[in-house]
Coordinates of N, CA and C in Angstrom, one line a residue:
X288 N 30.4 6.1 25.0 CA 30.1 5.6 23.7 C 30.7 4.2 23.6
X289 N 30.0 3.6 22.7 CA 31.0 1.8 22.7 C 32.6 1.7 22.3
X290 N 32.6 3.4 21.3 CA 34.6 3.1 21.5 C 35.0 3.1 22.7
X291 N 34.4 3.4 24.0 CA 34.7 3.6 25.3 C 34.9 2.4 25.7
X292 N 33.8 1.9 25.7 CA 33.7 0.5 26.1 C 34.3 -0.7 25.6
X293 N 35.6 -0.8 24.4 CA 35.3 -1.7 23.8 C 37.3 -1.9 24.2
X294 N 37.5 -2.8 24.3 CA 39.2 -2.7 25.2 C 40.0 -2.8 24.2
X295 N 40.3 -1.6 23.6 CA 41.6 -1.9 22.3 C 42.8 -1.0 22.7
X296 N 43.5 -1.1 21.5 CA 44.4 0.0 21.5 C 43.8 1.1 22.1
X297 N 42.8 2.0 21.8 CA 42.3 3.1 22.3 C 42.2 2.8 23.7
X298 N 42.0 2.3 24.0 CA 41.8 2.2 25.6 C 43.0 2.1 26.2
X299 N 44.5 1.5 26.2 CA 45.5 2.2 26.4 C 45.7 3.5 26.4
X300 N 45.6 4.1 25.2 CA 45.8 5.5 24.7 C 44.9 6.1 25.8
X301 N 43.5 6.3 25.7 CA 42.9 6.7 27.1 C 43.7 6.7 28.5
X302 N 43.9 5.1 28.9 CA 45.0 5.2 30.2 C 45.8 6.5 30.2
X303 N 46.5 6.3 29.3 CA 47.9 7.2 29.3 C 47.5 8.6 29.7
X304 N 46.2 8.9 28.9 CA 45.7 10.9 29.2 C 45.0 11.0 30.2
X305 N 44.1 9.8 30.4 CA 43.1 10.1 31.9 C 43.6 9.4 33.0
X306 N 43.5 9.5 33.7 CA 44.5 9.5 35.3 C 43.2 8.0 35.6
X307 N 43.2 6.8 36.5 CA 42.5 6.2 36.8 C 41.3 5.6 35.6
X308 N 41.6 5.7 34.6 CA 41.2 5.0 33.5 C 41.1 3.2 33.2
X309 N 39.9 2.7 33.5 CA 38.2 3.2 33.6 C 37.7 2.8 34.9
X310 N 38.2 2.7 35.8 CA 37.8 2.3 37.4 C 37.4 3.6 37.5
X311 N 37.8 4.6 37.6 CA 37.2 5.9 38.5 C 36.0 6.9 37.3
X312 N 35.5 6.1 36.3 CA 35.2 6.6 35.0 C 33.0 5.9 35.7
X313 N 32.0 7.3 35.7 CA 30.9 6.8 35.0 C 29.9 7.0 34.0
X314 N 29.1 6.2 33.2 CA 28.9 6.5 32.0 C 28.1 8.2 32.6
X315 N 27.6 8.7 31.6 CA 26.3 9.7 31.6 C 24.8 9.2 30.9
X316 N 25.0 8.4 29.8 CA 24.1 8.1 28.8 C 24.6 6.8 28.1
X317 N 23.3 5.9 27.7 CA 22.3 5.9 28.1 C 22.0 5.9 29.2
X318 N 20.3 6.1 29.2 CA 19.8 6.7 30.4 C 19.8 5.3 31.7
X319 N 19.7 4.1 31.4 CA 19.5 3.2 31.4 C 20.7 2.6 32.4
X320 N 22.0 2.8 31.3 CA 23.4 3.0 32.4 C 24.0 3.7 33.3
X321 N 23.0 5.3 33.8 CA 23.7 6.2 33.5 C 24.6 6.1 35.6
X322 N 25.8 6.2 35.8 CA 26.0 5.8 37.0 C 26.8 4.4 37.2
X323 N 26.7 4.0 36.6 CA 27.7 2.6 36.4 C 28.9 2.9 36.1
X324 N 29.9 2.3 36.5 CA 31.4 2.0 36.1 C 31.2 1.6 34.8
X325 N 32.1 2.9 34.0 CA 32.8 2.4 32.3 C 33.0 1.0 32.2
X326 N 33.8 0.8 33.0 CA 34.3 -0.7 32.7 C 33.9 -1.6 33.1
X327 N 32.3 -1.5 33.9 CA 31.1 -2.2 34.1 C 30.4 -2.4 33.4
X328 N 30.3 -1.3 32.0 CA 29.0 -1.2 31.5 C 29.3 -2.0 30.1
X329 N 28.0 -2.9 29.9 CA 28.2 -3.6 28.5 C 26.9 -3.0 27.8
X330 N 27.0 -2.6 26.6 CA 25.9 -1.8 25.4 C 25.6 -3.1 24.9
X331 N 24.3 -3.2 24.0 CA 24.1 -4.2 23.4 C 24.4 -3.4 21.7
X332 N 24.3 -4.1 21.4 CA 24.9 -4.0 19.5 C 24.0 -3.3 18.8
X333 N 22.8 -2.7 19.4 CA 21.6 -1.8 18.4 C 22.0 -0.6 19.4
X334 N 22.4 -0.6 20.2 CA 22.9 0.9 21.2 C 23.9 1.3 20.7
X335 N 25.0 0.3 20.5 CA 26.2 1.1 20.0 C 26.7 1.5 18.3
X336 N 25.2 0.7 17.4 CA 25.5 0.9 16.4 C 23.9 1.2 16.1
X337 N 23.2 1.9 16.0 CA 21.8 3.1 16.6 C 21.6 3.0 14.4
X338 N 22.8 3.7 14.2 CA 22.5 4.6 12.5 C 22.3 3.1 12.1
X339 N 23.1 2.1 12.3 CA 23.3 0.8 10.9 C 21.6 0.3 11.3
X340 N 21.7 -0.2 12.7 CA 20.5 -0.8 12.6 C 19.2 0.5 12.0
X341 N 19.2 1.3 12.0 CA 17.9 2.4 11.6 C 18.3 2.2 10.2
X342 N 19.2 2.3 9.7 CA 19.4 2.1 8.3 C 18.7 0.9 7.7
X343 N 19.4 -0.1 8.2 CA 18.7 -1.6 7.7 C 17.7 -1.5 7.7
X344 N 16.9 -1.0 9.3 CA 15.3 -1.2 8.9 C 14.5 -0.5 7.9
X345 N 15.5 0.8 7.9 CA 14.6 1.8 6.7 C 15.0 1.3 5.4
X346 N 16.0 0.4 5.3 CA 16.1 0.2 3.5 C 15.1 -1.0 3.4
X347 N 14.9 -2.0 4.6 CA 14.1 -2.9 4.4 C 12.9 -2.5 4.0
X348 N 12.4 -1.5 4.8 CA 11.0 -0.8 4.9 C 10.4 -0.5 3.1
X349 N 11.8 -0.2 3.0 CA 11.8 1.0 1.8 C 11.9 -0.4 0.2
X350 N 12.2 -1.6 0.6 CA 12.3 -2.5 0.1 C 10.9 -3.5 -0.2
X351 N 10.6 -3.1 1.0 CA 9.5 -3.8 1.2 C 8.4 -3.1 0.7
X352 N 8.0 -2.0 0.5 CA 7.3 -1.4 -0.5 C 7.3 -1.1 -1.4
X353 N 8.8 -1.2 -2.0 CA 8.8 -1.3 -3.6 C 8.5 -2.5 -4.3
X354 N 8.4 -3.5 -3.4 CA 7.9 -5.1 -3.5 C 6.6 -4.9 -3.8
X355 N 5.7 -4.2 -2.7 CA 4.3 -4.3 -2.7 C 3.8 -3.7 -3.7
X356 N 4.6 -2.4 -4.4 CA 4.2 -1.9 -5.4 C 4.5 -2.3 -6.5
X357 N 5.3 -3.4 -6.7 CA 5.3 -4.0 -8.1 C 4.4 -5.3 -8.2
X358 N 4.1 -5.5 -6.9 CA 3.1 -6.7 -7.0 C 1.8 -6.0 -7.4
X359 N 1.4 -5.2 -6.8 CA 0.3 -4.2 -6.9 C 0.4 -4.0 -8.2
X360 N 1.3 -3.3 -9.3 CA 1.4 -2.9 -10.5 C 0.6 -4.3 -10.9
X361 N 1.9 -5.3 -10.9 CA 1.6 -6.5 -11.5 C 0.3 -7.3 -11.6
X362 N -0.3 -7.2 -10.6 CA -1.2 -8.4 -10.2 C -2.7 -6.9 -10.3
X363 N -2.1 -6.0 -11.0 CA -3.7 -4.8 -10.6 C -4.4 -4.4 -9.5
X364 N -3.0 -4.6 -8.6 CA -4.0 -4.5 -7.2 C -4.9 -2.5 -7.3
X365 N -4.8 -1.9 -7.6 CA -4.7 -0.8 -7.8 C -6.6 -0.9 -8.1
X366 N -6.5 -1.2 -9.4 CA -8.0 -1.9 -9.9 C -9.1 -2.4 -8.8
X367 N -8.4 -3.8 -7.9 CA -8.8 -4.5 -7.2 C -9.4 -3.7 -6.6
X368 N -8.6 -2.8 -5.6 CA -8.8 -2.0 -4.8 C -10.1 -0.8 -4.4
X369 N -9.9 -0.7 -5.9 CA -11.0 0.7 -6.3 C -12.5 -0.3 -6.5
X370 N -12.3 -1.7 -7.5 CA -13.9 -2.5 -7.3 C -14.3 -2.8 -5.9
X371 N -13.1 -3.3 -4.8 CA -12.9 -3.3 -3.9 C -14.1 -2.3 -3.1
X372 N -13.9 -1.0 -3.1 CA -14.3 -0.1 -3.0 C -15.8 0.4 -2.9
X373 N -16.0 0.0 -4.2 CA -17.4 -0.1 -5.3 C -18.4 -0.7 -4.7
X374 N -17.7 -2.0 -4.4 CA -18.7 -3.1 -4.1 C -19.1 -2.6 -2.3
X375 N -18.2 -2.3 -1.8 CA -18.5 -2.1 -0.4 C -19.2 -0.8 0.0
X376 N -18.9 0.4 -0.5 CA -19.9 1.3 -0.9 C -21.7 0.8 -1.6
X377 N -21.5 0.1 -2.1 CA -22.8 -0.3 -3.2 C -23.6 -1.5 -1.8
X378 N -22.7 -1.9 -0.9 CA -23.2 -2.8 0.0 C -24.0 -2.1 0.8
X379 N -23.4 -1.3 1.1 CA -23.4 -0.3 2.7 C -24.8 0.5 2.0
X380 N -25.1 1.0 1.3 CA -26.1 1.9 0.9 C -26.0 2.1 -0.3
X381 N -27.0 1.6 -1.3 CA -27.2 1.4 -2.7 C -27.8 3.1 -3.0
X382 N -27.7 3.8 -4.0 CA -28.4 4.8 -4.5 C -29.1 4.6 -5.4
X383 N -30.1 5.4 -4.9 CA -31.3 5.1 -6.1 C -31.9 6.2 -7.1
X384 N -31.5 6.3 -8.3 CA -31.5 6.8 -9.3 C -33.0 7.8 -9.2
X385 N -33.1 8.9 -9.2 CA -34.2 9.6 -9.6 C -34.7 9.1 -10.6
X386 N -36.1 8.5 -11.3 CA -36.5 8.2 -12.3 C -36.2 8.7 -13.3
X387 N -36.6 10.4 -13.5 CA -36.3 11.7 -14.9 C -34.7 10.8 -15.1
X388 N -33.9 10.5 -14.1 CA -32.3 10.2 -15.0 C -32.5 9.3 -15.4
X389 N -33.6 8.2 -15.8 CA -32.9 7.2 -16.5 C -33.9 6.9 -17.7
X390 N -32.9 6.7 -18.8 CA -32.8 7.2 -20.2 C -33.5 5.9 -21.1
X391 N -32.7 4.5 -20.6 CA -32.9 3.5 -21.3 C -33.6 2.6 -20.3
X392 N -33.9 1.7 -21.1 CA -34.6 0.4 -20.6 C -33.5 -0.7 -20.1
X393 N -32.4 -1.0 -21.2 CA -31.4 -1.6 -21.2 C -30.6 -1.4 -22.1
X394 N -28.7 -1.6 -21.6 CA -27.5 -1.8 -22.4 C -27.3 -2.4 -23.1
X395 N -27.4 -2.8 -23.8 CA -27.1 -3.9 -24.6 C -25.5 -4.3 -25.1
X396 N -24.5 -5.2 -24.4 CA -23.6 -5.6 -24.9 C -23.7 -6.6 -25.5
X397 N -22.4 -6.4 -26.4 CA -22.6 -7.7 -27.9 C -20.7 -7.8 -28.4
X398 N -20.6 -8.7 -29.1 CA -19.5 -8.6 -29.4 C -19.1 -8.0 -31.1
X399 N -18.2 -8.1 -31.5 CA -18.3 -7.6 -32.4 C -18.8 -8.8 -33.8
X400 N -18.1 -9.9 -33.6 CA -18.8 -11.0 -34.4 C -20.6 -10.7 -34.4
X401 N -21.0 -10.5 -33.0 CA -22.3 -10.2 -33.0 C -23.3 -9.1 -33.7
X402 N -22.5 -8.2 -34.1 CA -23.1 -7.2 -34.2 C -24.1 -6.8 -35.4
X403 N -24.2 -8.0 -36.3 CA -25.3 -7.7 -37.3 C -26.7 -7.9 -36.8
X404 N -26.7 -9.2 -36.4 CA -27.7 -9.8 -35.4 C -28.1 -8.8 -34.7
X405 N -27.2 -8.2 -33.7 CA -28.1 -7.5 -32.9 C -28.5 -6.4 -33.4
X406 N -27.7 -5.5 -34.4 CA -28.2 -4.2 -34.9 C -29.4 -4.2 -35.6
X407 N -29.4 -5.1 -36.8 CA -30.4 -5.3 -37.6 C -31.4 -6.2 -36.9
X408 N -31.7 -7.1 -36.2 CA -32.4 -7.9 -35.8 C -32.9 -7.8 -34.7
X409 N -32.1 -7.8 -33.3 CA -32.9 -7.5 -32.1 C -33.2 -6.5 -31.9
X410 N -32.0 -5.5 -31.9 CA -32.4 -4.0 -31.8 C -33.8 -3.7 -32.5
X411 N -33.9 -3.9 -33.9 CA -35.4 -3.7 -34.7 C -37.0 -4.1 -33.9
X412 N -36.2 -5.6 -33.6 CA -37.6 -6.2 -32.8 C -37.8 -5.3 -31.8
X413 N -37.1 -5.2 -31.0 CA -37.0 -5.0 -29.8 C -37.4 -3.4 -29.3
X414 N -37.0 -2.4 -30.0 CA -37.6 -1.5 -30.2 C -38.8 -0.7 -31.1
X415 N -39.4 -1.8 -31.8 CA -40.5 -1.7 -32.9 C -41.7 -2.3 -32.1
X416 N -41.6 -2.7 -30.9 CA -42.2 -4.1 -30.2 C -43.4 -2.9 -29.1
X417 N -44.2 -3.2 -28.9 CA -45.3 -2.8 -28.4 C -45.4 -3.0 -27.0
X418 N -45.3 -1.9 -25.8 CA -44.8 -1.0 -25.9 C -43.0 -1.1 -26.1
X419 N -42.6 -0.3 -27.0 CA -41.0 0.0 -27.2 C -40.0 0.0 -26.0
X420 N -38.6 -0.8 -26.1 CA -37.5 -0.6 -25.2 C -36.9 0.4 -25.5
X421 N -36.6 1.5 -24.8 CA -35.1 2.3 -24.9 C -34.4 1.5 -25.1
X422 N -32.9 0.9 -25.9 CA -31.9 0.3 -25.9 C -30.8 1.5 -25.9
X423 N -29.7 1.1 -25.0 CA -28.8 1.4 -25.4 C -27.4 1.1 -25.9
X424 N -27.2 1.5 -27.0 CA -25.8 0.6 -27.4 C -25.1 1.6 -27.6
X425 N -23.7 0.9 -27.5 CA -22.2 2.0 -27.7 C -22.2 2.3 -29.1
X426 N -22.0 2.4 -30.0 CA -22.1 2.2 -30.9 C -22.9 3.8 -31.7
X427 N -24.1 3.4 -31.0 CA -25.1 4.6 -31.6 C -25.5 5.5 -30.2
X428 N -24.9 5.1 -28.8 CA -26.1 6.2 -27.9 C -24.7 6.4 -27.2

């Protein structure tokens, strides 16, 4: 392990209990060292510290998605996503309505300032008109 490897106080202390301390010493693991002289072998800094670096990356990870998700919130990606969707489904193969389903001729949107005009006046024409439109508005349909 890198306490092994690392020449401190501990490594005295080792001398003192193991006889030939680290000349006559070889690692077992990593697989990579395994047969090398202890006091040949140098770990690099993500080997001997394995949890910090998996930590870091998973909080970044974990950071980094709570980012995407507030961007997402913010910016509607969510919405995006789903017209996103819509549009590309609607590209690939349009569906075409059985005739019996459809009801109106046209929707009619309007604003609300608008809506005398269109109630009383187009709508009237427009469905009094020879031959007649289905209209549909929110409102009444």
């Amino acid at each position: 392990s890198c306490e092994f490897l690392s020449f401190t106080q501990g490594q005295q202390a080792l001398a003192q209990v193991l006889s030939d301390w680290p000349e006559n010493y070889l690692c077992d693991s990593p697989s990579h060292v395994r047969g090398q002289r202890v006091q040949d072998t140098r770990l690099s800094l993500t080997e001997c510290h394995r949890v910090a670096v998996v930590s870091v990356v998973c909080c970044a990870l974990f950071l980094l998605l709570l980012l995407t998700g507030a961007l997402c919130h913010h910016f509607h990606g969510l919405w995006y996503m789903k017209m996103m969707w819509a549009w590309l489904q609607a590209k690939r193969k349009p569906r075409k309505a059985p005739r019996r389903d459809v009801c109106y001729d046209a929707f009619v949107s309007y604003s609300e300032q608008d809506s005398y005009w269109v109630e009383n006046l187009m709508v009237q024409e427009l469905e009094h008109f020879q031959p007649p439109f289905k209209l549909c508005l929110h409102k009444r349909d």
